[in-house]
PDB file of C-alpha atoms and ligand atoms in Angstrom:
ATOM      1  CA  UNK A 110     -14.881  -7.594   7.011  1.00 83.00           C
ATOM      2  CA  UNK A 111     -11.743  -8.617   9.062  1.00 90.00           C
ATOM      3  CA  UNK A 112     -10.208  -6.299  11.752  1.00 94.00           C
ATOM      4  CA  UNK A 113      -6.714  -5.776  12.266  1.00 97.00           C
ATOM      5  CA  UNK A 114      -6.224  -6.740  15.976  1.00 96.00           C
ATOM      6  CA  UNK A 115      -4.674  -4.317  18.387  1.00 97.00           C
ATOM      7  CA  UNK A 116      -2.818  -5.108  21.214  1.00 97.00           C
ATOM      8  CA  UNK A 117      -1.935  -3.511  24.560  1.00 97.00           C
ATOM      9  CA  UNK A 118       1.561  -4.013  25.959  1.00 95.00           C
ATOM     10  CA  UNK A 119       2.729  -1.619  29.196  1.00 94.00           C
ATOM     11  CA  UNK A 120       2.377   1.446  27.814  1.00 94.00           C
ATOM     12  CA  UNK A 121       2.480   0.745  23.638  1.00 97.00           C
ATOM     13  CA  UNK A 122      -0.695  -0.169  21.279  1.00 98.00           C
ATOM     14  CA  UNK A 123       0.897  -2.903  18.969  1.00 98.00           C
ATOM     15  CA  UNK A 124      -0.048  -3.678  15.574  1.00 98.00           C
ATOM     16  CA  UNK A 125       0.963  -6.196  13.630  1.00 97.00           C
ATOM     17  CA  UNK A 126      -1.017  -6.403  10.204  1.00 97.00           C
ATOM     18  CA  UNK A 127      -0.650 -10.018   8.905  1.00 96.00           C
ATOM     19  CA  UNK A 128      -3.557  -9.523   5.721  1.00 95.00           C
ATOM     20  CA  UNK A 129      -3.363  -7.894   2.805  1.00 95.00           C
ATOM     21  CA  UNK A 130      -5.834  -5.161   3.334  1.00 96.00           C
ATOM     22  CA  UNK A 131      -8.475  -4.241   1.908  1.00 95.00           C
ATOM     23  CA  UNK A 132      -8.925  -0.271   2.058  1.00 96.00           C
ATOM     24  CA  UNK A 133     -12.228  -0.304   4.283  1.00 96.00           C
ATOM     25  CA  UNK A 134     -10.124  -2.636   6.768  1.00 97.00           C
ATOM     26  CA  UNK A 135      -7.296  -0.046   6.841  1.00 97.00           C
ATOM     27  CA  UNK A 136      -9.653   2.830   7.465  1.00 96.00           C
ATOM     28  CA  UNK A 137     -10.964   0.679  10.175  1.00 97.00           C
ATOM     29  CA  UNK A 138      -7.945   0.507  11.823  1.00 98.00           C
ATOM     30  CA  UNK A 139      -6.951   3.976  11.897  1.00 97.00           C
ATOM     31  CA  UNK A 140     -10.498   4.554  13.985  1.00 97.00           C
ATOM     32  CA  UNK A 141     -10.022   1.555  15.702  1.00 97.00           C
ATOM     33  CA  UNK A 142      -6.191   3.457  16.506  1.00 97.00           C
ATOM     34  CA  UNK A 143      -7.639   6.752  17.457  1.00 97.00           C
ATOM     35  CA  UNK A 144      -9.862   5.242  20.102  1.00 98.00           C
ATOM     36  CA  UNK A 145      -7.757   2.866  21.587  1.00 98.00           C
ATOM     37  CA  UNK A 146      -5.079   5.505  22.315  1.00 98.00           C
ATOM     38  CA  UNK A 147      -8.180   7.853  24.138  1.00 98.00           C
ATOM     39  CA  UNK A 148      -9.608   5.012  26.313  1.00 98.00           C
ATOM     40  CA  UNK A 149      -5.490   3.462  27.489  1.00 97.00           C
ATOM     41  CA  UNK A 150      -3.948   6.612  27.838  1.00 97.00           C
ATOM     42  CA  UNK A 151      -0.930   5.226  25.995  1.00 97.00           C
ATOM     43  CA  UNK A 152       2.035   7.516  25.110  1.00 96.00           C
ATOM     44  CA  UNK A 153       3.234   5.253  22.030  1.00 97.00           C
ATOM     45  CA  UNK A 154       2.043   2.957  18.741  1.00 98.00           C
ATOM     46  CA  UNK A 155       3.970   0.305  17.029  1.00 98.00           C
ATOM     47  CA  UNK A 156       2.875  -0.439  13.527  1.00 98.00           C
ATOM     48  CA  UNK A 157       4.337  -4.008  12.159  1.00 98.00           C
ATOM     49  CA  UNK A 158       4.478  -4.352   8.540  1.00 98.00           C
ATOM     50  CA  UNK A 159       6.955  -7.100   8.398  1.00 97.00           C
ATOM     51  CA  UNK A 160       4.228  -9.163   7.020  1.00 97.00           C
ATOM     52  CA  UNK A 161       3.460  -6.757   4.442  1.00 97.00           C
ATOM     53  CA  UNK A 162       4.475  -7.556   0.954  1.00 96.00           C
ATOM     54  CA  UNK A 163       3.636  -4.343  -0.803  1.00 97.00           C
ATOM     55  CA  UNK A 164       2.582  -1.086   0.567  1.00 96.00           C
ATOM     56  CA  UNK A 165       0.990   1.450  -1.570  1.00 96.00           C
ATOM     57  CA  UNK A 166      -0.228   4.917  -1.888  1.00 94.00           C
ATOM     58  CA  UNK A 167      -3.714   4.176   0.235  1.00 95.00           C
ATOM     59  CA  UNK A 168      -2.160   2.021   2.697  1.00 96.00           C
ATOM     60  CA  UNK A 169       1.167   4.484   3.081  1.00 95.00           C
ATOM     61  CA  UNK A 170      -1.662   7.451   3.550  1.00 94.00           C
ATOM     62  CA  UNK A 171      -3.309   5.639   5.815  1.00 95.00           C
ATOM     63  CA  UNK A 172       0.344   4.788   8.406  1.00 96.00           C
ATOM     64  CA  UNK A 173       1.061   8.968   7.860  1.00 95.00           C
ATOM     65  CA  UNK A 174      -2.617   9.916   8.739  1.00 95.00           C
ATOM     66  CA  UNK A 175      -2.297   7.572  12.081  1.00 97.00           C
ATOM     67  CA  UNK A 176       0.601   8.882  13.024  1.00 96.00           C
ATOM     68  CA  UNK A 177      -0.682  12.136  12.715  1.00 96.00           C
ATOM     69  CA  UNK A 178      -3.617  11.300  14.775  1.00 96.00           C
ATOM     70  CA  UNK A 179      -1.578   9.689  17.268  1.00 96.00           C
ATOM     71  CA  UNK A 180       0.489  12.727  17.768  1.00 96.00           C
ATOM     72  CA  UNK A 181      -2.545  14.943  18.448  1.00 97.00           C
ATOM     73  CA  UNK A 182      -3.694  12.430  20.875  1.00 97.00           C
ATOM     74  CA  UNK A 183       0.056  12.861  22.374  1.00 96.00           C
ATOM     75  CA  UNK A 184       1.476   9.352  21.295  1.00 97.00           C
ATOM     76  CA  UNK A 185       4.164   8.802  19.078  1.00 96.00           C
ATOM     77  CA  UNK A 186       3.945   6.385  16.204  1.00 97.00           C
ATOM     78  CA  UNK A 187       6.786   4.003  14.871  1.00 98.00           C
ATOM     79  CA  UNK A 188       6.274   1.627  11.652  1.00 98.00           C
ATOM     80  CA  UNK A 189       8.718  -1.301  12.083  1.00 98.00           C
ATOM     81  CA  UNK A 190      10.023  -4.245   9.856  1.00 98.00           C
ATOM     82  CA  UNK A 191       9.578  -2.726   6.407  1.00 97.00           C
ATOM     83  CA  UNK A 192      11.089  -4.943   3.857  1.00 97.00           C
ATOM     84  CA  UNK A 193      13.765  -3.926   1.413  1.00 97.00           C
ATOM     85  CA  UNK A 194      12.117  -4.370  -1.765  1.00 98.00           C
ATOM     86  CA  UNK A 195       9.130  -2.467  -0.079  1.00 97.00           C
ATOM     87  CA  UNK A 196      11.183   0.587   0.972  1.00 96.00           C
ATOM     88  CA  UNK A 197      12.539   0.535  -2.776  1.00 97.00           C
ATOM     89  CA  UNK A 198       9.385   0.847  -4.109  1.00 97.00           C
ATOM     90  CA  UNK A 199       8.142   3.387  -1.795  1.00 95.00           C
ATOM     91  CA  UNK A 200      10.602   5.679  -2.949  1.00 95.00           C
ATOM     92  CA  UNK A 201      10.004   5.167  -6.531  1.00 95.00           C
ATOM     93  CA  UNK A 202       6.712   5.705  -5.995  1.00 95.00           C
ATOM     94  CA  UNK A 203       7.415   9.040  -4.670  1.00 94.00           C
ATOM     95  CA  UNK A 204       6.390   7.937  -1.193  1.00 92.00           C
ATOM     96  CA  UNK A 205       8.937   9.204   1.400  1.00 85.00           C
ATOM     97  CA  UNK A 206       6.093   9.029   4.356  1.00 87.00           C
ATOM     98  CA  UNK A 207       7.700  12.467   6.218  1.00 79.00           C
ATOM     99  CA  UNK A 208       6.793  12.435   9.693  1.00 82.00           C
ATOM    100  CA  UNK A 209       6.917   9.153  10.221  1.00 92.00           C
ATOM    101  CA  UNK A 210       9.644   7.350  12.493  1.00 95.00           C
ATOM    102  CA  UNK A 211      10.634   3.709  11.423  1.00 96.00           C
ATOM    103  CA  UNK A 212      12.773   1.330  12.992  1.00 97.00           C
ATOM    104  CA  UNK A 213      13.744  -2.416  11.380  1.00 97.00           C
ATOM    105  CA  UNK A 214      11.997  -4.314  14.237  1.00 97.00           C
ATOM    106  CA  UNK A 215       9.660  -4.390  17.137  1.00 96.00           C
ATOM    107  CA  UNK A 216      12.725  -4.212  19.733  1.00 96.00           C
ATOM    108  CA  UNK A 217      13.783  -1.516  17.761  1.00 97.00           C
ATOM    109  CA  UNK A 218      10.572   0.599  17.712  1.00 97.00           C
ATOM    110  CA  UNK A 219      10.178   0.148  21.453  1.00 95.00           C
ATOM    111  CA  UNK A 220      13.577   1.283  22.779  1.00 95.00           C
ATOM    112  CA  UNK A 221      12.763   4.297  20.404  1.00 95.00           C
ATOM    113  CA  UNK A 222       9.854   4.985  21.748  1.00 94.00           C
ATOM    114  CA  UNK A 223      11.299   4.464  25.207  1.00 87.00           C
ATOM    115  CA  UNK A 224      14.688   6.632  24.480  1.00 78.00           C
ATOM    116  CA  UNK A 225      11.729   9.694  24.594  1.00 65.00           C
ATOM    117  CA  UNK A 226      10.398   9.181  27.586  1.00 56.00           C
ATOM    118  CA  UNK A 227      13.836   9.124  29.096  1.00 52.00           C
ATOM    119  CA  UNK A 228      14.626  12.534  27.966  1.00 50.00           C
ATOM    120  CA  UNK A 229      11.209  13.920  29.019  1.00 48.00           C
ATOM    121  CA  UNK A 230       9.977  13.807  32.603  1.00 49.00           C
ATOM    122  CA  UNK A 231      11.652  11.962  35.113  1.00 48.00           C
ATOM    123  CA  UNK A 232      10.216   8.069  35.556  1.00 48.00           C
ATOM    124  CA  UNK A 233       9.483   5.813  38.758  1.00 51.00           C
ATOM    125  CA  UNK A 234      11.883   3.101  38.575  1.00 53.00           C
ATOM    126  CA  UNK A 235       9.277   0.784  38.968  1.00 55.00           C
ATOM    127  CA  UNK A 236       9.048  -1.222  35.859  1.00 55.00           C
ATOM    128  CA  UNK A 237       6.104  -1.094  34.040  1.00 56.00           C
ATOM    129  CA  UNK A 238       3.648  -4.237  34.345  1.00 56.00           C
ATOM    130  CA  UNK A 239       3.513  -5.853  31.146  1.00 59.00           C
ATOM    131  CA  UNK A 240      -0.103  -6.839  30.198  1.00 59.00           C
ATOM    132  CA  UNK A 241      -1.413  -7.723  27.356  1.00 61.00           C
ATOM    133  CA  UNK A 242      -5.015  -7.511  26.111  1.00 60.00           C
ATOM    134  CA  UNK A 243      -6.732  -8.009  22.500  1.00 59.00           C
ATOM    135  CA  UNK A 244      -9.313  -6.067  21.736  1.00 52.00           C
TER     136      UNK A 244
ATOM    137  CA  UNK B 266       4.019 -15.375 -28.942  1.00 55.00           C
ATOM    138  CA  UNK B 267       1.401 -14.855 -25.908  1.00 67.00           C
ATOM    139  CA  UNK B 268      -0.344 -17.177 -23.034  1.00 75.00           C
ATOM    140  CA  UNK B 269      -3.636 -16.614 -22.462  1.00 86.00           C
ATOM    141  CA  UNK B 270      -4.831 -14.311 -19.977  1.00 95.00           C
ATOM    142  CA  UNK B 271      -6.441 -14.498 -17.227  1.00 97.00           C
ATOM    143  CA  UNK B 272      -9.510 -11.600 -16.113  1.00 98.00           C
ATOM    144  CA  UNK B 273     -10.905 -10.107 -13.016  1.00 98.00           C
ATOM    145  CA  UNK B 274     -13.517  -7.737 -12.459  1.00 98.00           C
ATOM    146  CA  UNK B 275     -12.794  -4.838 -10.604  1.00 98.00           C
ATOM    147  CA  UNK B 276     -15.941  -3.962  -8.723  1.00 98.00           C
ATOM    148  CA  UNK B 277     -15.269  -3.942  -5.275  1.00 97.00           C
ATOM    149  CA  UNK B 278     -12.430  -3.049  -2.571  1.00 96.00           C
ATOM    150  CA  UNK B 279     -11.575  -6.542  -2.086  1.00 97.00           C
ATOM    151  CA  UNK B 280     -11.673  -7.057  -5.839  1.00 98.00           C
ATOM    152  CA  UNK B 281      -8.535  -4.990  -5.724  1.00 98.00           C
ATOM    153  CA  UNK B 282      -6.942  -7.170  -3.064  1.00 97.00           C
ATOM    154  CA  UNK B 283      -7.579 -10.067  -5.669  1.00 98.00           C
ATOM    155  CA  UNK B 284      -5.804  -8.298  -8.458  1.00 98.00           C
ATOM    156  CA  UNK B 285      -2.950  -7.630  -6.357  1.00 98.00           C
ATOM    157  CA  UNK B 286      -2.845 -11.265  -5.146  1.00 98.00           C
ATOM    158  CA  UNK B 287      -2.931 -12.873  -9.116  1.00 98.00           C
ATOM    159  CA  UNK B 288      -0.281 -10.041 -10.187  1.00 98.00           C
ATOM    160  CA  UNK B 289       1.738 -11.683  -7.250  1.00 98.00           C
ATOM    161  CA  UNK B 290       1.057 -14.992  -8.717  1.00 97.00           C
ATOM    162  CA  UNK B 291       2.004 -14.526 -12.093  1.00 97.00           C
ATOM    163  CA  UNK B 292       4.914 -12.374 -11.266  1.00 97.00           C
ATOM    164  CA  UNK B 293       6.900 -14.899  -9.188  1.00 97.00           C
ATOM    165  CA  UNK B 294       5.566 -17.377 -11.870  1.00 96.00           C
ATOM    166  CA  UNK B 295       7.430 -15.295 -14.818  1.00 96.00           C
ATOM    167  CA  UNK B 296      10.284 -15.340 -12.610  1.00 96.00           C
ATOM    168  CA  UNK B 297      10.553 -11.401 -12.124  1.00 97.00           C
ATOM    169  CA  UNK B 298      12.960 -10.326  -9.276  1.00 97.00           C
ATOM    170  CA  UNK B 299      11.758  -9.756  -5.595  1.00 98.00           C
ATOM    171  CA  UNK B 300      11.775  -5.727  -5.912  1.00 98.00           C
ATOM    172  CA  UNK B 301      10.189  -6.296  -9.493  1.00 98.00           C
ATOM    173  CA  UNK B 302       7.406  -8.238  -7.736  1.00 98.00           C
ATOM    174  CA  UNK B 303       6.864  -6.019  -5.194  1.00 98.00           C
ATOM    175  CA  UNK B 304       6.678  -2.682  -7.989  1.00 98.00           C
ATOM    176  CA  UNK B 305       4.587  -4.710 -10.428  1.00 98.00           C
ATOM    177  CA  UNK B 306       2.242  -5.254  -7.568  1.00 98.00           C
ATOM    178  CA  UNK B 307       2.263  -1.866  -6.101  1.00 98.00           C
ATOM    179  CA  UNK B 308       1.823  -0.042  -9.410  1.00 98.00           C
ATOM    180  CA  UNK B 309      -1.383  -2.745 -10.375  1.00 98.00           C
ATOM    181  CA  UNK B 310      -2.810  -2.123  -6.568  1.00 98.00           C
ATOM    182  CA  UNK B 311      -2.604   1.407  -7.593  1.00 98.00           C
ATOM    183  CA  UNK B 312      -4.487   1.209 -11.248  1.00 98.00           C
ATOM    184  CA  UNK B 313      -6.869  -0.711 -10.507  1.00 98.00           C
ATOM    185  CA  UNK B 314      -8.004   0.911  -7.273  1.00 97.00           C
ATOM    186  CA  UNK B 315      -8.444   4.034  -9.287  1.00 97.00           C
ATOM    187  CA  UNK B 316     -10.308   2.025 -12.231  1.00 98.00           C
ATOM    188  CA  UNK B 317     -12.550   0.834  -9.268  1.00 98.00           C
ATOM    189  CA  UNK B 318     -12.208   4.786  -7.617  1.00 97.00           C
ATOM    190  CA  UNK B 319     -12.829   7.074 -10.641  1.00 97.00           C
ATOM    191  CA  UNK B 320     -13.656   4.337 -13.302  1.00 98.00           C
ATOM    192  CA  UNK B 321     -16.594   3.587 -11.196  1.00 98.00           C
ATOM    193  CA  UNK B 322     -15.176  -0.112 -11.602  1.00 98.00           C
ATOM    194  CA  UNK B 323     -14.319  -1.831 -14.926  1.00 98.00           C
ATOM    195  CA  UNK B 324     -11.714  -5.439 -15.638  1.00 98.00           C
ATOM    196  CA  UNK B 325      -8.414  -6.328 -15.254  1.00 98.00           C
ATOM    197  CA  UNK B 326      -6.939  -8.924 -17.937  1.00 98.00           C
ATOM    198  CA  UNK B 327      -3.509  -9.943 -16.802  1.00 98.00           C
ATOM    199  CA  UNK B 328      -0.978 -12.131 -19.610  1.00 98.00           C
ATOM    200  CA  UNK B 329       2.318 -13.826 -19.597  1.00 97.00           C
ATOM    201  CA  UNK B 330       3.850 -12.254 -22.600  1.00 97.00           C
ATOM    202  CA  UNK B 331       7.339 -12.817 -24.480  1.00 94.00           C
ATOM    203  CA  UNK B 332       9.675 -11.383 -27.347  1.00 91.00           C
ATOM    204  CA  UNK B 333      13.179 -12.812 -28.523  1.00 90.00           C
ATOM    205  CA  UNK B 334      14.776 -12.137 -26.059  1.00 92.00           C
ATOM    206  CA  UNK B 335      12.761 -12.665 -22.399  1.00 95.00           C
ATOM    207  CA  UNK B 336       9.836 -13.105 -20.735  1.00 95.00           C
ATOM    208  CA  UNK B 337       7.074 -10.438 -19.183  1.00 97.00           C
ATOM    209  CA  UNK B 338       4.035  -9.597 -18.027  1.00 98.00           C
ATOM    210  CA  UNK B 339       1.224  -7.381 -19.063  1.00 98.00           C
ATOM    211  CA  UNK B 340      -1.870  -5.819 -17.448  1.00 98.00           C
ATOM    212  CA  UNK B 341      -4.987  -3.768 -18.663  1.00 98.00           C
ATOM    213  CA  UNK B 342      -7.256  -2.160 -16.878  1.00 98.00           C
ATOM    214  CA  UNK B 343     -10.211  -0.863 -18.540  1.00 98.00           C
ATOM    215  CA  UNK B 344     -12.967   0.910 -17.797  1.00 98.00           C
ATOM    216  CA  UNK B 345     -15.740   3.030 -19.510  1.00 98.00           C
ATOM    217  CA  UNK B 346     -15.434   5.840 -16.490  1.00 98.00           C
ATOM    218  CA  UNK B 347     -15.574   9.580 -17.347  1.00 98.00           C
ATOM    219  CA  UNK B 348     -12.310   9.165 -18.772  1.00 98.00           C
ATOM    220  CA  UNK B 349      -9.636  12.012 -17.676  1.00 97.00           C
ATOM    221  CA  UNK B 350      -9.257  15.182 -19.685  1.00 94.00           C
ATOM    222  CA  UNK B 351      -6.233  16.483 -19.331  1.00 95.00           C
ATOM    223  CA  UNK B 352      -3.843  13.225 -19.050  1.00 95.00           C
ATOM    224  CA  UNK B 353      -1.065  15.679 -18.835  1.00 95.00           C
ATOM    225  CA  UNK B 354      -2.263  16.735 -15.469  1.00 96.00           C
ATOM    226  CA  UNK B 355      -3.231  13.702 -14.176  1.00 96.00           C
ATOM    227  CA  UNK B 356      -0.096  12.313 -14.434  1.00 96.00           C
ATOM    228  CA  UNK B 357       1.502  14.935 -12.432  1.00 95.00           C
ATOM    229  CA  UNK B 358       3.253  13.973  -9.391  1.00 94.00           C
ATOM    230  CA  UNK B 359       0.338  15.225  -6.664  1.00 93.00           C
ATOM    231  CA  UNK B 360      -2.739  15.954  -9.226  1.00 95.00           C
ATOM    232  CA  UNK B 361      -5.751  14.336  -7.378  1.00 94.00           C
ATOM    233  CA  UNK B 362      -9.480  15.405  -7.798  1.00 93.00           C
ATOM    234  CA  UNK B 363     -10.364  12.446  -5.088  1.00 90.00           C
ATOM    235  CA  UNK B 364      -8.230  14.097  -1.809  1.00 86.00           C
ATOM    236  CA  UNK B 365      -5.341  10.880  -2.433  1.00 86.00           C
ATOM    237  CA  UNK B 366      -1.599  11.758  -2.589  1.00 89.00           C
ATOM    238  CA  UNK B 367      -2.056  11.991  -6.621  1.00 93.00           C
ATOM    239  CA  UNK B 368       1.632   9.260  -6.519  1.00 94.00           C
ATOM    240  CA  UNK B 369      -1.031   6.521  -7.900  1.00 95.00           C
ATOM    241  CA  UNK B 370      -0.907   7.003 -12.076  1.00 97.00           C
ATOM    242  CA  UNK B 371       2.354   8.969 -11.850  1.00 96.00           C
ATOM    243  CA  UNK B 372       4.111   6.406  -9.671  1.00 97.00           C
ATOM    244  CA  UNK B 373       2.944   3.430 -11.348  1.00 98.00           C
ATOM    245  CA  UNK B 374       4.567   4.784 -14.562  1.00 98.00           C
ATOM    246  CA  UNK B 375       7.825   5.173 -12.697  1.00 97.00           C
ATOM    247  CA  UNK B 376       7.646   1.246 -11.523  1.00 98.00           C
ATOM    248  CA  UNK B 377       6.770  -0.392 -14.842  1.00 98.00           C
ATOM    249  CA  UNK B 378       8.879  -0.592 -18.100  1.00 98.00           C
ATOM    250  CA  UNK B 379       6.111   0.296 -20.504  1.00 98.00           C
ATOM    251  CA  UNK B 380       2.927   2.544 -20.050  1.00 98.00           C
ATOM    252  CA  UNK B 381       0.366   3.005 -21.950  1.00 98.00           C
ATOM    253  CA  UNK B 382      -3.007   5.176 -21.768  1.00 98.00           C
ATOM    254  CA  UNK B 383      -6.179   5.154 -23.672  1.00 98.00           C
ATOM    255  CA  UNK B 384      -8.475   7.316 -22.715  1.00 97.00           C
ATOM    256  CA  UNK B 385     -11.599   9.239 -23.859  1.00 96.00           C
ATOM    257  CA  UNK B 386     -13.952  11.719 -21.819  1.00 95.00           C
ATOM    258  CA  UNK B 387     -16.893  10.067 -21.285  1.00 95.00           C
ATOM    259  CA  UNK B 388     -15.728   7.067 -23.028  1.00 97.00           C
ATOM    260  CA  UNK B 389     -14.078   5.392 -20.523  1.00 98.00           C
ATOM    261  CA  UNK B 390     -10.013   4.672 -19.647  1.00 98.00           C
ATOM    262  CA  UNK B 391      -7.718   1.786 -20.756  1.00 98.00           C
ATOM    263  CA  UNK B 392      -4.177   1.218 -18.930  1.00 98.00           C
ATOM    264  CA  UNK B 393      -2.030  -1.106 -20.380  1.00 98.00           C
ATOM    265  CA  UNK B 394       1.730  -1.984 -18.916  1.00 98.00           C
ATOM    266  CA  UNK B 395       4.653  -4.072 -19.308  1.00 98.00           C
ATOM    267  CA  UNK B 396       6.875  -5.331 -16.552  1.00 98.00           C
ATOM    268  CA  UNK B 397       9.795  -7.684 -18.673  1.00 98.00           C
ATOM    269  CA  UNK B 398      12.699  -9.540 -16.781  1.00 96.00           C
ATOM    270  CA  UNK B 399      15.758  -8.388 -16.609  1.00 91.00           C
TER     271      UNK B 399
HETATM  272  N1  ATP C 296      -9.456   5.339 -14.494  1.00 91.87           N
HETATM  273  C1  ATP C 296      -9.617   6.668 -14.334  1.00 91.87           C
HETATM  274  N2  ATP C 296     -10.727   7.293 -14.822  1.00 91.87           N
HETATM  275  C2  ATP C 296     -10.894   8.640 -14.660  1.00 91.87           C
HETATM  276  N3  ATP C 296     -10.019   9.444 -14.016  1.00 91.87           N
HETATM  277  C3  ATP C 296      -8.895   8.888 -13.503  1.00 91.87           C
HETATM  278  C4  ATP C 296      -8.640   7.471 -13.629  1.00 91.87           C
HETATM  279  N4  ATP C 296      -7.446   7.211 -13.041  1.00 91.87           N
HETATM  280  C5  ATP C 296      -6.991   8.395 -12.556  1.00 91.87           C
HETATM  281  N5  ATP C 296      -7.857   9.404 -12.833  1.00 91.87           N
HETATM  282  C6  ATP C 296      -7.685  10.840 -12.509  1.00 91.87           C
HETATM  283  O1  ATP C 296      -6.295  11.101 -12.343  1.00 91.87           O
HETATM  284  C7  ATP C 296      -6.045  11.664 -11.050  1.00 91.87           C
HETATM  285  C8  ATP C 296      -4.697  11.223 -10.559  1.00 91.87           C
HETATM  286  O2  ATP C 296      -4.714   9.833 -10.267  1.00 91.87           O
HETATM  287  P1  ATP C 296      -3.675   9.236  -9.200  1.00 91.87           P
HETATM  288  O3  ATP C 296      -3.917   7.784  -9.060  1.00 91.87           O
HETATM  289  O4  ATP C 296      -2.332   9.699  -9.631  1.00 91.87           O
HETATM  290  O5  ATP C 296      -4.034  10.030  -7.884  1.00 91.87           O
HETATM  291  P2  ATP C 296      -5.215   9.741  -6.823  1.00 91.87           P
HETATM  292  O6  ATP C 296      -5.883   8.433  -7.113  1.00 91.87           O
HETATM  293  O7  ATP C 296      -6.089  10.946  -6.810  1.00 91.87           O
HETATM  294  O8  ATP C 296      -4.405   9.627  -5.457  1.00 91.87           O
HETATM  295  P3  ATP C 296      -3.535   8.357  -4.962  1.00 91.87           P
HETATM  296  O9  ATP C 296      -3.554   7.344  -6.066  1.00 91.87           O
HETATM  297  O10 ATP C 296      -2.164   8.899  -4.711  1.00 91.87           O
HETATM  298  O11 ATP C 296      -4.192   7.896  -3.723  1.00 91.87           O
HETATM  299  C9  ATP C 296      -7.215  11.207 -10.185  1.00 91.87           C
HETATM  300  O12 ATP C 296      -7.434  12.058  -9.094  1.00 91.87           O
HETATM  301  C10 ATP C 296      -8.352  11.238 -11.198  1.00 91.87           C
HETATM  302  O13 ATP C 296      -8.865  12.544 -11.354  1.00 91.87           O
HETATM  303 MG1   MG C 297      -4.929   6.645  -7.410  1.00 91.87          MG
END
């Protein structure tokens, strides 16, 4: 079965799923998700679905149920680059995803993620490291 | 006047993946529009996971189709599952008996221009829709 890779930048877990998925490898990620946020301590997720040419109910569960996860494991989730003809058929679908936080690109969905920890506790002004790791 | 059609068995996950990939195909083939691609595909992911799901797997048969006036597509997916008793229900915005959203029969009815159900307890299920260019 293939594996969605996950990758570790600063302080984000990003995402980018490039297959079309079956549901097993979508379940997989959302464990692989869940355990990756425990063992880096990370305080945020990007989820890339630029690639994605459809999303549908299973795979739309599955992005609400890891951000849900993600918040319990105090990280905040944000799906970027979903396509227009996607979001139109979300919505017909009856789809609205509540609780999740989009942005229209990776840039995006990291200066959201950043804008919170801006208003929360005051940061070092140290720069992060950036590192990046595949699992 | 009808092409033939081309079938898939629907017996596995990644057996869904495949109908979702040769909807794809035959949908930018039939020249429907990019957010008629992408809800022809969505609503056929969602059928025939649930023929795999609650069917306990069955076939897909997908055709180029045409009238007078323009060209289409049409899918069936059939299986000989428990069938569903009270179509009503199921078709209900948020019915599920398998913990899902319940969006899967109801939504694909919203994204397709014709919908059509056969079904029988014990019998088995049969889907059939129509996606036409505009
Ligand atoms: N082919 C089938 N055979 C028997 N029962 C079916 C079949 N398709 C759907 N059903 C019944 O109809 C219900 C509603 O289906 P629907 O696809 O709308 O929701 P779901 O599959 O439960 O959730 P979702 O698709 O949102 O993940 C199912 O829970 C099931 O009980
Ligand atoms: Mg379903």
């Amino acid at each position: 079965m293939e594996r969605v890779p996950v990758l570790k930048i600063g302080d984000i877990l990003l995402v980018s799923i490039q297959i079309d998925m079956e549901d097993q490898v979508a379940l997989q990620l959302q464990e692989d998700l869940a355990e990756r946020i425990v063992a880096t301590g990370v305080h945020g997720v990007i989820i890339d679905i630029s690639a994605l040419d459809i999303v549908d109910s299973f795979v739309g569960r599955t992005l609400a149920t890891i951000a849900s996860v993600s918040r319990v494991l105090d990280a905040e989730t944000v799906v970027v680059g979903m396509r227009p003809a996607v979001a139109i058929t979300l919505v017909e679908l009856g789809l609205s995803l509540p609780g999740i936080r989009t942005a229209l690109n990776v840039e995006l969905g990291i200066a959201m993620l950043g804008s919170r920890e801006d208003d929360g506790e005051p940061e070092d002004d140290e720069p992060d490291p950036v590192v990046v790791t595949e699992s | 006047m009808n092409d033939e059609s081309q079938r898939l068995p629907v017996v596995t996950d990644q057996d869904v993946v495949r109908v979702r990939q040769l909807v794809r195909t035959v949908a930018v083939a039939v020249k429907l529009s990019l957010v008629d691609q992408t809800k022809l595909v969505t609503a056929a992911s969602e059928l025939a996971r649930n023929t795999l799901v609650y069917g306990g797997g069955g076939e897909v048969e997908v055709t180029r189709v045409h009238n007078e006036r323009r060209g289409g597509i049409r899918i069936v997916f059939a299986d000989r599952g428990p069938g569903i008793a009270d179509l009503d229900l199921a078709l209900t915005d948020g019915y599920t008996t398998g913990g899902g959203l319940g969006l899967g029969l109801s939504g694909a009815r919203r994204l397709v221009d014709e919908f059509d159900i056969d079904t029988e307890p014990g019998k088995g299920t049969t889907i059939t829709i129509v996606k036409w260019c505009r």
